[in-house]
């Protein structure tokens, strides 16, 4: 089968063996996949991953290892990228997202979904209802990540929340945050991406035009850069909250954490979230994801899908088999 993989030197389109599902694993035929910044950053050394890229998908279950007791075969699904053992102390404590033996689809210990077929445990899967088309279903995974960030915040009064970063995650994040009792705005660099906020009636400003008065109650950093985190620390008020949502590109340099100490800032890391809740939001039409689709490409385009995703005004590139 065909897959886009990274071997430590460069991404490439290649033929790889079709995987065989183990007990409790689903063999999934990729119907649609999303290209992410993480995929590109892995190819620059992030996470030290080697293998098939990709972790955002819609697929159809073709087979299940062992007995398919719940009838997954034939279902159209999305799924969480992180697997867990269910046995370790963290899993037993309800922290399966941080399992000691976890793998991450297309990121750590498990080949990803930028392939004709791939594997995930059936317990990671959520069936996609007919009301959600394939293109929109791809956004379930990053939308779940935005939902998780909202869950981690304690909202008191009507706080001022700034989201930094106008990529797909930032644009999903600002929609989720706008549902809270808060004054929300998005800060970014691309006029085309910021313009998407117009239809949502969400405040937005170019990063070069904002003040740095340390007056924001919460800053959610979706930039994935040292500069973005440094800016977040400048914008948040004393004893405010900075929530880091993106993996930090190590090549972007270090961050002066002095403001963190002097201003007693609360720093929160946030990763994956509840896929089922994201699917429900999509089914109810409460989040606009169709506006975030910039381009559709084929798996046969190979590494070109990664290059296309890095365009200044590109939000999301979708890949079909």
CSV table of C-alpha atoms in Angstrom, one decimal:
chain,number,residue,atom,x,y,z
A,1,UNK,CA,0.0,0.0,0.0
A,2,UNK,CA,1.0,3.6,-0.4
A,3,UNK,CA,2.0,5.9,2.5
A,4,UNK,CA,3.7,9.2,3.2
A,5,UNK,CA,6.5,8.5,5.7
A,6,UNK,CA,9.6,10.1,7.3
A,7,UNK,CA,12.8,8.1,7.5
A,8,UNK,CA,14.9,10.7,9.5
A,9,UNK,CA,16.2,12.5,6.4
A,10,UNK,CA,13.2,13.5,4.3
A,11,UNK,CA,9.5,12.6,3.8
A,12,UNK,CA,8.7,10.4,0.9
A,13,UNK,CA,5.8,8.5,-0.8
A,14,UNK,CA,6.5,4.8,-0.7
A,15,UNK,CA,5.1,1.3,-0.8
A,16,UNK,CA,4.8,-0.3,2.7
A,17,UNK,CA,3.2,-3.5,3.8
A,18,UNK,CA,-0.5,-3.4,4.8
A,19,UNK,CA,-0.6,-3.8,8.6
A,20,UNK,CA,-2.2,-6.7,10.3
A,21,UNK,CA,-4.5,-5.8,13.2
A,22,UNK,CA,-3.8,-7.4,16.6
A,23,UNK,CA,-6.4,-8.2,19.2
A,24,UNK,CA,-8.7,-5.2,19.7
A,25,UNK,CA,-7.2,-3.3,16.8
A,26,UNK,CA,-9.0,-2.0,13.8
A,27,UNK,CA,-7.6,-2.0,10.3
A,28,UNK,CA,-8.9,1.3,8.9
A,29,UNK,CA,-9.1,2.4,5.3
A,30,UNK,CA,-8.3,6.1,5.1
A,31,UNK,CA,-11.1,8.1,3.4
A,32,UNK,CA,-9.8,11.6,4.3
A,33,UNK,CA,-6.8,12.9,6.3
A,34,UNK,CA,-5.6,16.3,7.5
A,35,UNK,CA,-2.1,17.6,7.2
A,36,UNK,CA,-0.9,19.3,10.3
A,37,UNK,CA,2.0,21.5,11.4
A,38,UNK,CA,3.1,18.7,13.6
A,39,UNK,CA,3.6,16.5,10.5
A,40,UNK,CA,5.9,19.1,9.0
A,41,UNK,CA,7.8,19.7,12.3
A,42,UNK,CA,8.4,16.0,12.7
A,43,UNK,CA,10.3,16.2,9.4
A,44,UNK,CA,12.5,18.8,11.0
A,45,UNK,CA,13.2,16.6,14.0
A,46,UNK,CA,10.3,17.1,16.4
A,47,UNK,CA,9.6,14.1,18.6
A,48,UNK,CA,12.3,12.0,16.9
A,49,UNK,CA,9.6,10.0,15.1
A,50,UNK,CA,10.3,7.7,12.2
A,51,UNK,CA,7.4,6.1,10.2
A,52,UNK,CA,4.2,7.0,8.5
A,53,UNK,CA,2.9,10.5,9.2
A,54,UNK,CA,-0.5,11.8,10.0
A,55,UNK,CA,-3.0,11.7,12.9
A,56,UNK,CA,-6.2,13.5,11.7
A,57,UNK,CA,-8.5,11.2,9.7
A,58,UNK,CA,-11.9,9.9,8.7
A,59,UNK,CA,-11.8,6.2,7.8
A,60,UNK,CA,-13.8,3.0,7.3
A,61,UNK,CA,-13.1,0.0,9.5
A,62,UNK,CA,-12.2,-3.0,7.2
A,63,UNK,CA,-11.4,-5.6,9.9
A,64,UNK,CA,-10.8,-6.0,13.6
A,65,UNK,CA,-8.2,-8.3,15.2
A,66,UNK,CA,-9.9,-11.0,17.2
A,67,UNK,CA,-13.7,-11.0,17.6
A,68,UNK,CA,-15.5,-7.8,16.4
A,69,UNK,CA,-17.9,-8.0,19.4
A,70,UNK,CA,-19.2,-4.4,18.9
A,71,UNK,CA,-19.6,-4.7,15.1
A,72,UNK,CA,-17.1,-2.0,14.1
A,73,UNK,CA,-16.4,-3.5,10.6
A,74,UNK,CA,-17.9,-1.3,7.9
A,75,UNK,CA,-18.4,1.7,10.2
A,76,UNK,CA,-17.1,5.2,9.2
A,77,UNK,CA,-15.0,6.5,12.1
A,78,UNK,CA,-12.7,9.1,13.6
A,79,UNK,CA,-10.5,8.5,16.5
A,80,UNK,CA,-8.2,9.8,19.2
A,81,UNK,CA,-4.5,9.7,18.3
A,82,UNK,CA,-3.3,8.4,21.7
A,83,UNK,CA,-3.4,4.8,22.7
A,84,UNK,CA,-3.2,3.4,26.3
A,85,UNK,CA,-2.6,0.2,28.1
A,86,UNK,CA,-5.4,0.4,30.7
A,87,UNK,CA,-3.1,-1.3,33.3
A,88,UNK,CA,-0.4,1.1,34.5
A,89,UNK,CA,-0.9,3.3,37.6
A,90,UNK,CA,-1.7,6.4,35.5
A,91,UNK,CA,-4.4,4.5,33.6
A,92,UNK,CA,-5.8,3.1,36.8
A,93,UNK,CA,-5.9,6.7,38.2
A,94,UNK,CA,-8.0,7.9,35.3
A,95,UNK,CA,-5.1,9.5,33.4
A,96,UNK,CA,-5.0,7.2,30.4
A,97,UNK,CA,-4.0,10.1,28.2
A,98,UNK,CA,-0.7,10.0,30.0
A,99,UNK,CA,-0.2,6.3,29.9
A,100,UNK,CA,3.4,5.2,30.4
A,101,UNK,CA,3.0,2.8,27.4
A,102,UNK,CA,1.1,5.2,25.2
A,103,UNK,CA,1.7,5.5,21.5
A,104,UNK,CA,0.6,8.4,19.3
A,105,UNK,CA,-0.7,7.9,15.8
A,106,UNK,CA,1.9,9.2,13.4
A,107,UNK,CA,3.9,10.8,16.2
A,108,UNK,CA,5.3,8.2,18.6
A,109,UNK,CA,5.5,4.5,18.3
A,110,UNK,CA,2.7,4.0,15.8
A,111,UNK,CA,2.4,4.5,12.0
A,112,UNK,CA,0.0,7.3,11.1
A,113,UNK,CA,-3.0,7.8,8.8
A,114,UNK,CA,-1.3,9.4,5.7
A,115,UNK,CA,-1.6,5.9,4.2
A,116,UNK,CA,-4.1,3.8,2.4
A,117,UNK,CA,-4.6,1.8,5.6
A,118,UNK,CA,-3.5,2.1,9.3
A,119,UNK,CA,-4.3,0.6,12.7
A,120,UNK,CA,-5.9,2.0,15.9
A,121,UNK,CA,-7.5,0.2,18.9
A,122,UNK,CA,-11.2,0.1,18.5
A,123,UNK,CA,-11.6,1.8,21.9
A,124,UNK,CA,-10.0,4.9,20.3
A,125,UNK,CA,-12.8,5.1,17.7
A,126,UNK,CA,-16.0,7.1,17.5
A,127,UNK,CA,-18.5,6.4,14.8
A,128,UNK,CA,-19.2,9.4,12.5
A,129,UNK,CA,-22.9,10.2,12.0
A,130,UNK,CA,-24.2,10.7,8.5
A,131,UNK,CA,-24.8,14.4,9.2
A,132,UNK,CA,-21.0,15.0,9.2
A,133,UNK,CA,-19.3,14.7,5.8
A,134,UNK,CA,-15.8,13.3,5.4
A,135,UNK,CA,-14.2,16.7,4.9
A,136,UNK,CA,-15.7,18.1,8.2
A,137,UNK,CA,-15.1,14.9,10.1
A,138,UNK,CA,-11.3,15.3,9.8
A,139,UNK,CA,-11.5,18.2,12.2
A,140,UNK,CA,-12.8,16.1,15.0
A,141,UNK,CA,-9.3,15.5,16.4
A,142,UNK,CA,-8.1,19.1,16.5
A,143,UNK,CA,-11.5,20.3,17.7
A,144,UNK,CA,-11.3,17.9,20.6
A,145,UNK,CA,-8.0,19.5,21.4
A,146,UNK,CA,-9.7,22.9,21.6
A,147,UNK,CA,-12.5,21.5,23.8
A,148,UNK,CA,-9.8,20.1,26.2
A,149,UNK,CA,-8.3,23.6,26.5
A,150,UNK,CA,-11.7,25.1,27.5
A,151,UNK,CA,-12.1,22.3,30.1
A,152,UNK,CA,-8.9,23.3,31.7
A,153,UNK,CA,-9.8,26.9,32.3
A,154,UNK,CA,-11.7,28.2,35.3
A,155,UNK,CA,-13.9,31.1,34.0
A,156,UNK,CA,-14.8,33.7,36.6
A,157,UNK,CA,-16.7,36.9,35.7
A,158,UNK,CA,-16.3,37.8,32.1
A,159,UNK,CA,-12.5,37.4,31.4
A,160,UNK,CA,-10.5,38.7,28.5
A,161,UNK,CA,-9.1,35.8,26.5
A,162,UNK,CA,-6.6,36.1,23.7
A,163,UNK,CA,-5.8,33.2,21.3
A,164,UNK,CA,-2.4,33.5,19.6
A,165,UNK,CA,-1.9,31.8,16.3
A,166,UNK,CA,-4.2,31.8,13.2
A,167,UNK,CA,-3.6,28.2,12.1
A,168,UNK,CA,-6.4,25.6,12.1
A,169,UNK,CA,-6.0,25.0,15.8
A,170,UNK,CA,-6.2,28.7,16.7
A,171,UNK,CA,-9.3,29.2,14.5
A,172,UNK,CA,-11.0,26.2,16.1
A,173,UNK,CA,-9.9,27.4,19.5
A,174,UNK,CA,-11.3,30.9,19.2
A,175,UNK,CA,-14.7,29.4,18.2
A,176,UNK,CA,-14.8,27.2,21.3
A,177,UNK,CA,-13.6,30.0,23.6
A,178,UNK,CA,-16.3,32.3,22.1
A,179,UNK,CA,-18.9,30.0,23.6
A,180,UNK,CA,-17.6,30.8,27.1
A,181,UNK,CA,-18.7,33.8,29.1
A,182,UNK,CA,-15.7,35.7,28.0
A,183,UNK,CA,-14.4,38.5,25.7
A,184,UNK,CA,-12.4,36.6,23.1
A,185,UNK,CA,-10.1,37.7,20.2
A,186,UNK,CA,-7.7,36.0,17.8
A,187,UNK,CA,-4.2,37.4,17.1
A,188,UNK,CA,-2.4,36.2,14.0
A,189,UNK,CA,-0.3,37.2,11.0
A,190,UNK,CA,-2.3,36.3,7.9
A,191,UNK,CA,-4.9,38.8,6.7
A,192,UNK,CA,-6.7,36.0,4.8
A,193,UNK,CA,-6.9,33.8,7.9
A,194,UNK,CA,-8.0,36.6,10.2
A,195,UNK,CA,-10.7,37.5,7.7
A,196,UNK,CA,-12.4,34.2,8.4
A,197,UNK,CA,-13.3,35.6,11.9
A,198,UNK,CA,-15.4,38.3,10.2
A,199,UNK,CA,-18.2,35.8,9.4
A,200,UNK,CA,-18.1,34.5,13.0
A,201,UNK,CA,-18.2,38.0,14.4
A,202,UNK,CA,-15.1,37.3,16.5
A,203,UNK,CA,-12.6,40.0,17.3
A,204,UNK,CA,-9.2,39.7,15.6
A,205,UNK,CA,-6.1,41.7,15.2
A,206,UNK,CA,-2.7,41.4,13.4
A,207,UNK,CA,0.1,40.6,15.8
A,208,UNK,CA,2.0,43.8,14.8
A,209,UNK,CA,-0.9,46.0,15.9
A,210,UNK,CA,-1.5,44.8,19.4
A,211,UNK,CA,-0.5,46.4,22.7
A,212,UNK,CA,1.5,44.5,25.3
A,213,UNK,CA,0.0,45.9,28.4
A,214,UNK,CA,-0.1,42.7,30.5
A,215,UNK,CA,-3.9,43.0,30.7
A,216,UNK,CA,-5.3,39.7,29.4
A,217,UNK,CA,-6.8,37.3,31.9
A,218,UNK,CA,-6.0,34.2,29.7
A,219,UNK,CA,-3.7,33.8,26.7
A,220,UNK,CA,-4.0,30.6,24.8
A,221,UNK,CA,-0.8,30.1,22.7
A,222,UNK,CA,-1.4,28.1,19.6
A,223,UNK,CA,1.7,29.5,17.8
A,224,UNK,CA,4.1,26.7,18.5
A,225,UNK,CA,7.0,29.1,18.6
A,226,UNK,CA,9.2,30.6,21.3
A,227,UNK,CA,8.3,34.1,20.1
A,228,UNK,CA,4.6,33.2,20.6
A,229,UNK,CA,5.1,32.0,24.1
A,230,UNK,CA,7.2,35.1,24.9
A,231,UNK,CA,4.4,37.3,23.6
A,232,UNK,CA,1.9,35.4,25.7
A,233,UNK,CA,3.9,36.1,28.8
A,234,UNK,CA,4.0,39.8,27.9
A,235,UNK,CA,0.2,40.0,27.3
A,236,UNK,CA,-1.1,38.2,30.3
A,237,UNK,CA,-1.9,40.1,33.5
A,238,UNK,CA,-0.2,39.3,36.8
A,239,UNK,CA,-1.6,36.1,38.3
A,240,UNK,CA,-3.3,35.4,34.9
A,241,UNK,CA,-3.1,32.2,32.9
A,242,UNK,CA,-1.1,31.2,29.9
A,243,UNK,CA,-2.3,27.9,28.3
A,244,UNK,CA,0.2,26.3,25.9
A,245,UNK,CA,-1.6,24.4,23.2
A,246,UNK,CA,1.0,23.7,20.5
A,247,UNK,CA,4.2,21.6,20.7
A,248,UNK,CA,7.0,24.1,20.8
A,249,UNK,CA,9.4,24.0,17.8
A,250,UNK,CA,12.8,23.6,19.5
A,251,UNK,CA,14.5,25.3,16.5
A,252,UNK,CA,12.7,28.5,17.3
A,253,UNK,CA,14.9,29.2,20.3
A,254,UNK,CA,14.5,29.6,24.1
A,255,UNK,CA,12.0,31.7,26.1
A,256,UNK,CA,12.8,34.1,29.0
A,257,UNK,CA,10.6,32.8,31.8
A,258,UNK,CA,11.3,35.8,34.1
A,259,UNK,CA,7.8,37.2,33.7
A,260,UNK,CA,6.4,33.8,34.8
A,261,UNK,CA,8.0,34.2,38.2
A,262,UNK,CA,7.8,38.0,38.7
A,263,UNK,CA,4.1,38.2,37.7
A,264,UNK,CA,3.1,34.8,39.3
A,265,UNK,CA,1.6,33.6,36.0
A,266,UNK,CA,-0.2,30.3,35.9
A,267,UNK,CA,1.2,28.2,33.1
A,268,UNK,CA,-0.9,25.2,31.8
A,269,UNK,CA,0.0,22.6,29.2
A,270,UNK,CA,-2.8,21.2,27.1
A,271,UNK,CA,-2.8,18.3,24.7
A,272,UNK,CA,-5.5,15.9,23.3
A,273,UNK,CA,-9.2,16.0,24.1
A,274,UNK,CA,-12.6,14.2,24.0
A,275,UNK,CA,-13.3,13.0,20.4
A,276,UNK,CA,-16.9,12.1,21.2
A,277,UNK,CA,-17.6,15.7,22.4
A,278,UNK,CA,-16.0,17.1,19.3
A,279,UNK,CA,-18.2,14.9,17.0
A,280,UNK,CA,-21.3,16.1,18.9
A,281,UNK,CA,-20.3,19.8,18.3
A,282,UNK,CA,-19.8,19.0,14.6
A,283,UNK,CA,-23.1,17.2,14.3
A,284,UNK,CA,-25.0,20.1,15.9
A,285,UNK,CA,-23.3,22.5,13.5
A,286,UNK,CA,-21.9,24.6,16.4
A,287,UNK,CA,-18.4,25.0,14.9
A,288,UNK,CA,-17.6,26.1,11.4
A,289,UNK,CA,-14.9,23.9,9.9
A,290,UNK,CA,-15.7,24.1,6.2
A,291,UNK,CA,-14.3,27.6,6.1
A,292,UNK,CA,-10.9,26.2,7.2
A,293,UNK,CA,-10.4,23.9,4.2
A,294,UNK,CA,-7.8,25.5,1.9
A,295,UNK,CA,-7.0,22.8,-0.5
A,296,UNK,CA,-7.7,19.1,-1.3
A,297,UNK,CA,-4.9,16.9,-2.5
A,298,UNK,CA,-4.2,13.2,-3.2
A,299,UNK,CA,-2.1,10.7,-1.2
A,300,UNK,CA,-0.2,10.2,-4.5
A,301,UNK,CA,1.0,13.9,-4.3
A,302,UNK,CA,3.3,12.6,-1.6
A,303,UNK,CA,5.5,15.1,0.3
A,304,UNK,CA,4.0,17.9,-1.8
A,305,UNK,CA,1.0,17.8,0.7
A,306,UNK,CA,3.4,18.9,3.4
A,307,UNK,CA,4.8,21.7,1.4
A,308,UNK,CA,1.3,22.9,0.5
A,309,UNK,CA,0.3,23.0,4.1
A,310,UNK,CA,3.0,25.5,4.9
A,311,UNK,CA,1.7,28.3,2.7
A,312,UNK,CA,1.2,31.6,4.5
A,313,UNK,CA,-2.6,31.7,3.9
A,314,UNK,CA,-3.2,28.0,4.1
A,315,UNK,CA,-5.3,26.8,7.0
A,316,UNK,CA,-5.9,23.1,6.3
A,317,UNK,CA,-4.9,20.7,3.5
A,318,UNK,CA,-7.1,17.6,3.2
A,319,UNK,CA,-5.8,14.4,1.6
A,320,UNK,CA,-7.9,11.7,-0.1
A,321,UNK,CA,-6.6,8.2,-1.1
